[in-house]
Short mmCIF file of C-alpha atoms in Angstrom, two decimals:
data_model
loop_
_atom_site.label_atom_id
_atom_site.label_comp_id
_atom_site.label_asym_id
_atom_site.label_seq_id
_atom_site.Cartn_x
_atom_site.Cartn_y
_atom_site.Cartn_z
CA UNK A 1 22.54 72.85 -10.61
CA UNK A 2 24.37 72.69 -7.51
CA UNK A 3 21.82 72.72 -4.70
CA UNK A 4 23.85 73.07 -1.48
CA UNK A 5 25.36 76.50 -0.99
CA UNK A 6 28.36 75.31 0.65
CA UNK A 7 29.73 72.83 -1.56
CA UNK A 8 28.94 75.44 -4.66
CA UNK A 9 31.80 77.05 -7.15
CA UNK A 10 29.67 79.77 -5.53
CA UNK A 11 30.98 79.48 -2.16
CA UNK A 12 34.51 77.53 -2.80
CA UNK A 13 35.66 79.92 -5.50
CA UNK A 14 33.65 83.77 -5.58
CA UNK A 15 33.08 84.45 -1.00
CA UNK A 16 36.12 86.83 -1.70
CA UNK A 17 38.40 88.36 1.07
CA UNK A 18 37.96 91.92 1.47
CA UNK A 19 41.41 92.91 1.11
CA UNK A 20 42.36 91.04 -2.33
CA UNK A 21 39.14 92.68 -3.93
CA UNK A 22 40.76 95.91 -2.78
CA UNK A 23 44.08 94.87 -4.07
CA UNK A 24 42.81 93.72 -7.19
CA UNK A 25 41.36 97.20 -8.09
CA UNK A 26 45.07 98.82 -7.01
CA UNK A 27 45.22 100.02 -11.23
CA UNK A 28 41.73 101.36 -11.41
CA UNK A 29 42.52 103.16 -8.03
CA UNK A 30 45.36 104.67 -9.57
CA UNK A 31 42.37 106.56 -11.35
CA UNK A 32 39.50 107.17 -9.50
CA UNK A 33 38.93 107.22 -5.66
CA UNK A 34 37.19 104.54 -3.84
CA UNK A 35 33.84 106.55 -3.51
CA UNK A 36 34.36 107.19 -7.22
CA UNK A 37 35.00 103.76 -8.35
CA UNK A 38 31.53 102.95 -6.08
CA UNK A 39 29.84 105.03 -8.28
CA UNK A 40 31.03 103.59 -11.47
CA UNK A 41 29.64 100.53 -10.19
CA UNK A 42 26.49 101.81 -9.14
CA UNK A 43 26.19 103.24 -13.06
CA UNK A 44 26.85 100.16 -14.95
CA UNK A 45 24.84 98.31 -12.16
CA UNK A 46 21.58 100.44 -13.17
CA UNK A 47 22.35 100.29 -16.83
CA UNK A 48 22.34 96.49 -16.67
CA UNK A 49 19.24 96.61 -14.97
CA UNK A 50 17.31 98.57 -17.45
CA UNK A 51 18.91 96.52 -20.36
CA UNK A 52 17.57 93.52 -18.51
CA UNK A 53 14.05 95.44 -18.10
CA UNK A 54 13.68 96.23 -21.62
CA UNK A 55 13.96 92.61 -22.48
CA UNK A 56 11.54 91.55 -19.60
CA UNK A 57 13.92 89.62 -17.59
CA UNK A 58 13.17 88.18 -14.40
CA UNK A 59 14.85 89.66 -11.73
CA UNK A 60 16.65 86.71 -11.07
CA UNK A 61 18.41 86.97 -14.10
CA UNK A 62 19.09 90.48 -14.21
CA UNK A 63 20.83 89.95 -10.76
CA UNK A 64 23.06 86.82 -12.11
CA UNK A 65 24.34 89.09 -14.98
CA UNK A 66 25.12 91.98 -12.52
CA UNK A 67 26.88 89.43 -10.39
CA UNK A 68 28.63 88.07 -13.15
CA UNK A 69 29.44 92.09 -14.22
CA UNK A 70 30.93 92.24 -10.65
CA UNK A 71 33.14 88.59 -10.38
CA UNK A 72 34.87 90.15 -13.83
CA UNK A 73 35.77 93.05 -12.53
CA UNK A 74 36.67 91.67 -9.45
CA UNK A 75 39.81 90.06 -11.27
CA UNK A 76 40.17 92.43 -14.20
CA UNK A 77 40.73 96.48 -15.25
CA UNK A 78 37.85 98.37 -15.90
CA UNK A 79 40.12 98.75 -19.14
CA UNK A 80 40.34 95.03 -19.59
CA UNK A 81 37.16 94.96 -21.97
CA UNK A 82 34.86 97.87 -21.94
CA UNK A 83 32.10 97.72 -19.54
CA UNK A 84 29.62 98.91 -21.97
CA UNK A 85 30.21 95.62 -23.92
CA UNK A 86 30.67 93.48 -20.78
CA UNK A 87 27.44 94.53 -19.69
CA UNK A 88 25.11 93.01 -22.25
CA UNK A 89 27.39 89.84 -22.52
CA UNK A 90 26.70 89.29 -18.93
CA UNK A 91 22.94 89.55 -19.61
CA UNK A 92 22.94 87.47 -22.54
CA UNK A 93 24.63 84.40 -20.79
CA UNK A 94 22.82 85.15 -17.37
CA UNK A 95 19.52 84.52 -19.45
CA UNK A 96 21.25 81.09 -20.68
CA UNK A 97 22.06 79.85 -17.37
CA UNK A 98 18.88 80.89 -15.31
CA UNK A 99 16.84 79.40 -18.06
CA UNK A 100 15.00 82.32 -19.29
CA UNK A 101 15.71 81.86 -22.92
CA UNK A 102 18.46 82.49 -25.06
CA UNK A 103 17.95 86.12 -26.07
CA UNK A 104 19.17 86.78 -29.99
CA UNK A 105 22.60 88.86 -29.47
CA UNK A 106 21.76 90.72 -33.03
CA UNK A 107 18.25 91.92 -30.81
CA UNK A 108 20.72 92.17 -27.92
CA UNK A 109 23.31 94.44 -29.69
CA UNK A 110 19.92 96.81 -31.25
CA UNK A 111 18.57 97.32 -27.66
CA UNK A 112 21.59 98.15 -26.23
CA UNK A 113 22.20 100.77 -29.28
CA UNK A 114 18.25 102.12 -28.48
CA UNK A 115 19.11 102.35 -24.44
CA UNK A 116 22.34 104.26 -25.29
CA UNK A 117 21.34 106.45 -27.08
CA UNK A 118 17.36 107.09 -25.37
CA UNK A 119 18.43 106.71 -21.82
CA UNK A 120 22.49 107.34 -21.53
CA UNK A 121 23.67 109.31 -23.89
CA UNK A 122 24.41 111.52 -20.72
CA UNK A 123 26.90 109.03 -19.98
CA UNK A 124 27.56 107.48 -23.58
CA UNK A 125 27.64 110.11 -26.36
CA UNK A 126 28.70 108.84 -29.16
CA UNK A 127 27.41 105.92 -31.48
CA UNK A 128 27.29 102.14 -29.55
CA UNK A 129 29.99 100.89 -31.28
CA UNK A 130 29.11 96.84 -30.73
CA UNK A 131 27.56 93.93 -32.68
CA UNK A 132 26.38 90.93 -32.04
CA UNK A 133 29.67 89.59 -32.99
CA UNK A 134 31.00 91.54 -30.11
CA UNK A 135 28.76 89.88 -27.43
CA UNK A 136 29.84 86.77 -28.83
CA UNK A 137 33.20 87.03 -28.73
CA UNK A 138 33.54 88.57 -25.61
CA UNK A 139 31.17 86.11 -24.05
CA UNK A 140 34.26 83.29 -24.24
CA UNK A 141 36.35 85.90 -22.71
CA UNK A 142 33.71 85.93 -19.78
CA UNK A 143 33.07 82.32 -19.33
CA UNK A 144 36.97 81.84 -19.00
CA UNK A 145 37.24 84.51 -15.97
CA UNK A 146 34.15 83.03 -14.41
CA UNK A 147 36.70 79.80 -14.77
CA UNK A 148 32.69 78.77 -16.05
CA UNK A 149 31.21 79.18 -11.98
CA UNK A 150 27.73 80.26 -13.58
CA UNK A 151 25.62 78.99 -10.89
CA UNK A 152 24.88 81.95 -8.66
CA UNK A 153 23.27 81.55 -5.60
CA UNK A 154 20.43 84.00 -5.07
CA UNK A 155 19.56 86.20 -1.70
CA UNK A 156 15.60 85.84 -2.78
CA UNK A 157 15.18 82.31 -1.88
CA UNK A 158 16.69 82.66 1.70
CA UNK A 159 14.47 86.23 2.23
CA UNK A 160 10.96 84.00 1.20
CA UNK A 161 11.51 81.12 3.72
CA UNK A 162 12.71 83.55 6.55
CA UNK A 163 9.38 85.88 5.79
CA UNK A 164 8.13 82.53 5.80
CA UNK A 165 9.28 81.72 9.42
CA UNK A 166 8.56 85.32 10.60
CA UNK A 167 5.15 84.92 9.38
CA UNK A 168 3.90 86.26 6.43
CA UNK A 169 4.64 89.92 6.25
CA UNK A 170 3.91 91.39 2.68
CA UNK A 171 5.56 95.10 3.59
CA UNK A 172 8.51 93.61 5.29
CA UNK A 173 8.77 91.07 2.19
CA UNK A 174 8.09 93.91 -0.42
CA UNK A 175 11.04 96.54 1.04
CA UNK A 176 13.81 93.15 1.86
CA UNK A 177 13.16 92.42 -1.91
CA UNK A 178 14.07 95.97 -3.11
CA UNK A 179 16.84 96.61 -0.22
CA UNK A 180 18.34 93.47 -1.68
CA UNK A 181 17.75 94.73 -5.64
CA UNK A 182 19.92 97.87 -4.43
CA UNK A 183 22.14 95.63 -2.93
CA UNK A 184 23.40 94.70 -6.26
CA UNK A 185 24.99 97.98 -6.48
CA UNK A 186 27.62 97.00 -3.47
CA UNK A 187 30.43 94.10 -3.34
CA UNK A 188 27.91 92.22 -1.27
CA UNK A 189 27.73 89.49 -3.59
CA UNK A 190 31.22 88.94 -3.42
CA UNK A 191 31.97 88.65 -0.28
CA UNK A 192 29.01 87.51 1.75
CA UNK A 193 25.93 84.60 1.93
CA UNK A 194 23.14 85.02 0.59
CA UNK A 195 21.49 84.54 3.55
CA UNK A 196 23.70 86.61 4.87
CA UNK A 197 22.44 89.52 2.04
CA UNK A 198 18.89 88.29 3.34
CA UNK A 199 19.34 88.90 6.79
CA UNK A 200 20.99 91.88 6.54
CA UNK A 201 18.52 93.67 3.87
CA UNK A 202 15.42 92.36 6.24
CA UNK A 203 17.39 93.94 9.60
CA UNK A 204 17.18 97.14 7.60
CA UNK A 205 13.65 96.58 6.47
CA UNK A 206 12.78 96.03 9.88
CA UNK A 207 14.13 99.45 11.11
CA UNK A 208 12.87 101.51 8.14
CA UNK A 209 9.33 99.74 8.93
CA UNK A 210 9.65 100.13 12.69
CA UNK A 211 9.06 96.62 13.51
CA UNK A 212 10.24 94.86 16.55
CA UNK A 213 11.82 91.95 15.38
CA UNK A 214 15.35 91.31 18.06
CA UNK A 215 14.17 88.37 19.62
CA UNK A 216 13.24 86.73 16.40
CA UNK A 217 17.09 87.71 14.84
CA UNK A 218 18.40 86.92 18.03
CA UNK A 219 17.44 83.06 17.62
CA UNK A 220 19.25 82.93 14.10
CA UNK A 221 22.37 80.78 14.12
CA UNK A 222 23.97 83.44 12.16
CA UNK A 223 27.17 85.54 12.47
CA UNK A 224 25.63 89.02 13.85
CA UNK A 225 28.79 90.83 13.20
CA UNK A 226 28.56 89.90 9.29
CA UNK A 227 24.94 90.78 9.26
CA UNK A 228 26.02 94.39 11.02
CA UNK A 229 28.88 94.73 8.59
CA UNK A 230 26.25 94.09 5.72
CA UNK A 231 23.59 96.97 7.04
CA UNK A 232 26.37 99.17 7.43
CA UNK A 233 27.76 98.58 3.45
CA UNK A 234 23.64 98.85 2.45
CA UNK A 235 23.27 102.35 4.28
CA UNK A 236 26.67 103.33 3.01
CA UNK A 237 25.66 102.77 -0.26
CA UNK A 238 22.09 104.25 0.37
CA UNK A 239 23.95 107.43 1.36
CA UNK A 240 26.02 107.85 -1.46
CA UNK A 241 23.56 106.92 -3.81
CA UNK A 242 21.82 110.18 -2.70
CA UNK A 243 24.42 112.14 -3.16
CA UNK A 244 25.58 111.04 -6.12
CA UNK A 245 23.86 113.07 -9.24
CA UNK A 246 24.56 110.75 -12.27
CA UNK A 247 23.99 112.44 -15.12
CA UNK A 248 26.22 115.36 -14.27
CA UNK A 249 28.63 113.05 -12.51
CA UNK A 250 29.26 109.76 -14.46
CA UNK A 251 30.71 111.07 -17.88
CA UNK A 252 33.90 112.40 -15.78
CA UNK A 253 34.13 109.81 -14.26
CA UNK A 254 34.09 107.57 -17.06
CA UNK A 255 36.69 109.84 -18.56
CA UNK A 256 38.96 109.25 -16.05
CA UNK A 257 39.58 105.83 -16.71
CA UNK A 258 41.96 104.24 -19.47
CA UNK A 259 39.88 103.48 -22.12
CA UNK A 260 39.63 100.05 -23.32
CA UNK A 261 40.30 98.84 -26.77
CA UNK A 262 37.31 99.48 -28.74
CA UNK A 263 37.38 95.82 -29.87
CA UNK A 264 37.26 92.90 -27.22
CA UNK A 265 40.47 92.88 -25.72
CA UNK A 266 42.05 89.48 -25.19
CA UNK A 267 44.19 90.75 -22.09
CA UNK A 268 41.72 90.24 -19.25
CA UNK A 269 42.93 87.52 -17.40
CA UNK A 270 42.20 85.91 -13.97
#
């Protein structure tokens, strides 16, 4: 495992610019708005995380395979392979790579079948049309977008040692951990540190909590402008997550879209 942040796949092939993750989505955007398309993400970014909670994943792991959801999609249609299928592959080879244990994909496919239908059939009608042999498959399809850049660098580690340096601060440690959970829900992770992520979730933290903490960020050796730019995505999202009433909402929007093949479709391509 790559233990330097900087000379990571992490950081030399998935920081993305702004503007070509915008340009990437130009076909999806032919379909849905931006604020739309945000709340797609926010859907399959929630779904993921209560697949990954009926397994009893880590949070680490759940996070990987929502980063992983987002690096595919950052290249690729939402029509490329259906997300509903991408969505367990990425959490079956997240809990490969962070070491949890190889979770069966038969046990895979039946949870995902049980959350469908007991949790999202709001959102997913029908049957849950995919197998194990679907996971599989698709799971080469998602290794070659990744170009196989599965080491994902974690805001978590760089939130503990600057609680750490702050002095310890179980609130302010407790609310940066779930800012940066929510954070998932954003395109953070693709275009930012994860210090960065840290520094930006604890800022907020630090506000909602009312502590005075400026002199203390003030002495970072950090780029303040990126840090404002990630508080700002964070209460954007925060914002539109409060608006945004799911079960009524996400079926249309998920209607809007081309639908993918029902099969894995071999035309997702970096």
């Amino acid at each position: 495992m790559a233990g330097n942040f900087w000379k990571s796949s992490h950081f030399q092939q998935w920081i993305l610019d702004k503007q070509d993750l915008v340009r990437e989505r130009q076909e999806d955007l032919k379909h849905l708005t931006e604020e739309e398309y945000m709340k797609v993400q926010i859907f399959f970014s929630n779904f993921i995380q209560v697949l990954g909670e009926q397994h009893k994943l880590r949070q680490q792991v759940i996070a990987t395979a929502t980063v992983y959801f987002k690096r595919f999609y950052a290249r690729n249609s939402l029509k490329s392979i259906d997300p509903f299928l991408l969505a367990p592959t990425c959490i079956f080879l997240a809990s490969k790579v962070e070491e949890f244990g190889v979770i069966s994909a038969n046990r895979l496919a039946a949870s995902c079948t049980n959350v469908v239908k007991n949790k999202f059939s709001y959102a997913y009608p029908q049957d849950y049309p995919y197998h194990s042999k679907h996971i599989l498959e698709c799971e080469f399809y998602l290794l070659e977008n990744l170009d196989c850049c599965l080491i994902v660098f974690q805001p978590y580690r760089p939130l503990l040692l600057l609680i750490q340096d702050i002095g310890q601060e179980e609130q302010l440690q407790a609310l940066s951990w779930r800012i940066i959970n929510d954070s998932l829900r954003t395109d953070l992770s693709l275009l930012y540190a994860p210090h960065q992520i840290a520094i930006g979730a604890l800022q907020i933290a630090c506000v909602i909590l009312q502590k005075e903490l400026k002199s203390w960020f003030a002495e970072l050796n950090v780029d303040m402008d990126k840090i404002q730019e990630i508080a700002r995505a964070i209460v954007n999202l925060f914002e539109l997550w409060k608006g945004f009433d799911e079960k009524k909402e996400i079926a249309g929007l998920l209607e809007k879209l081309p639908k993918a093949k029902p099969n894995v479709a071999p035309n997702a391509t970096r």
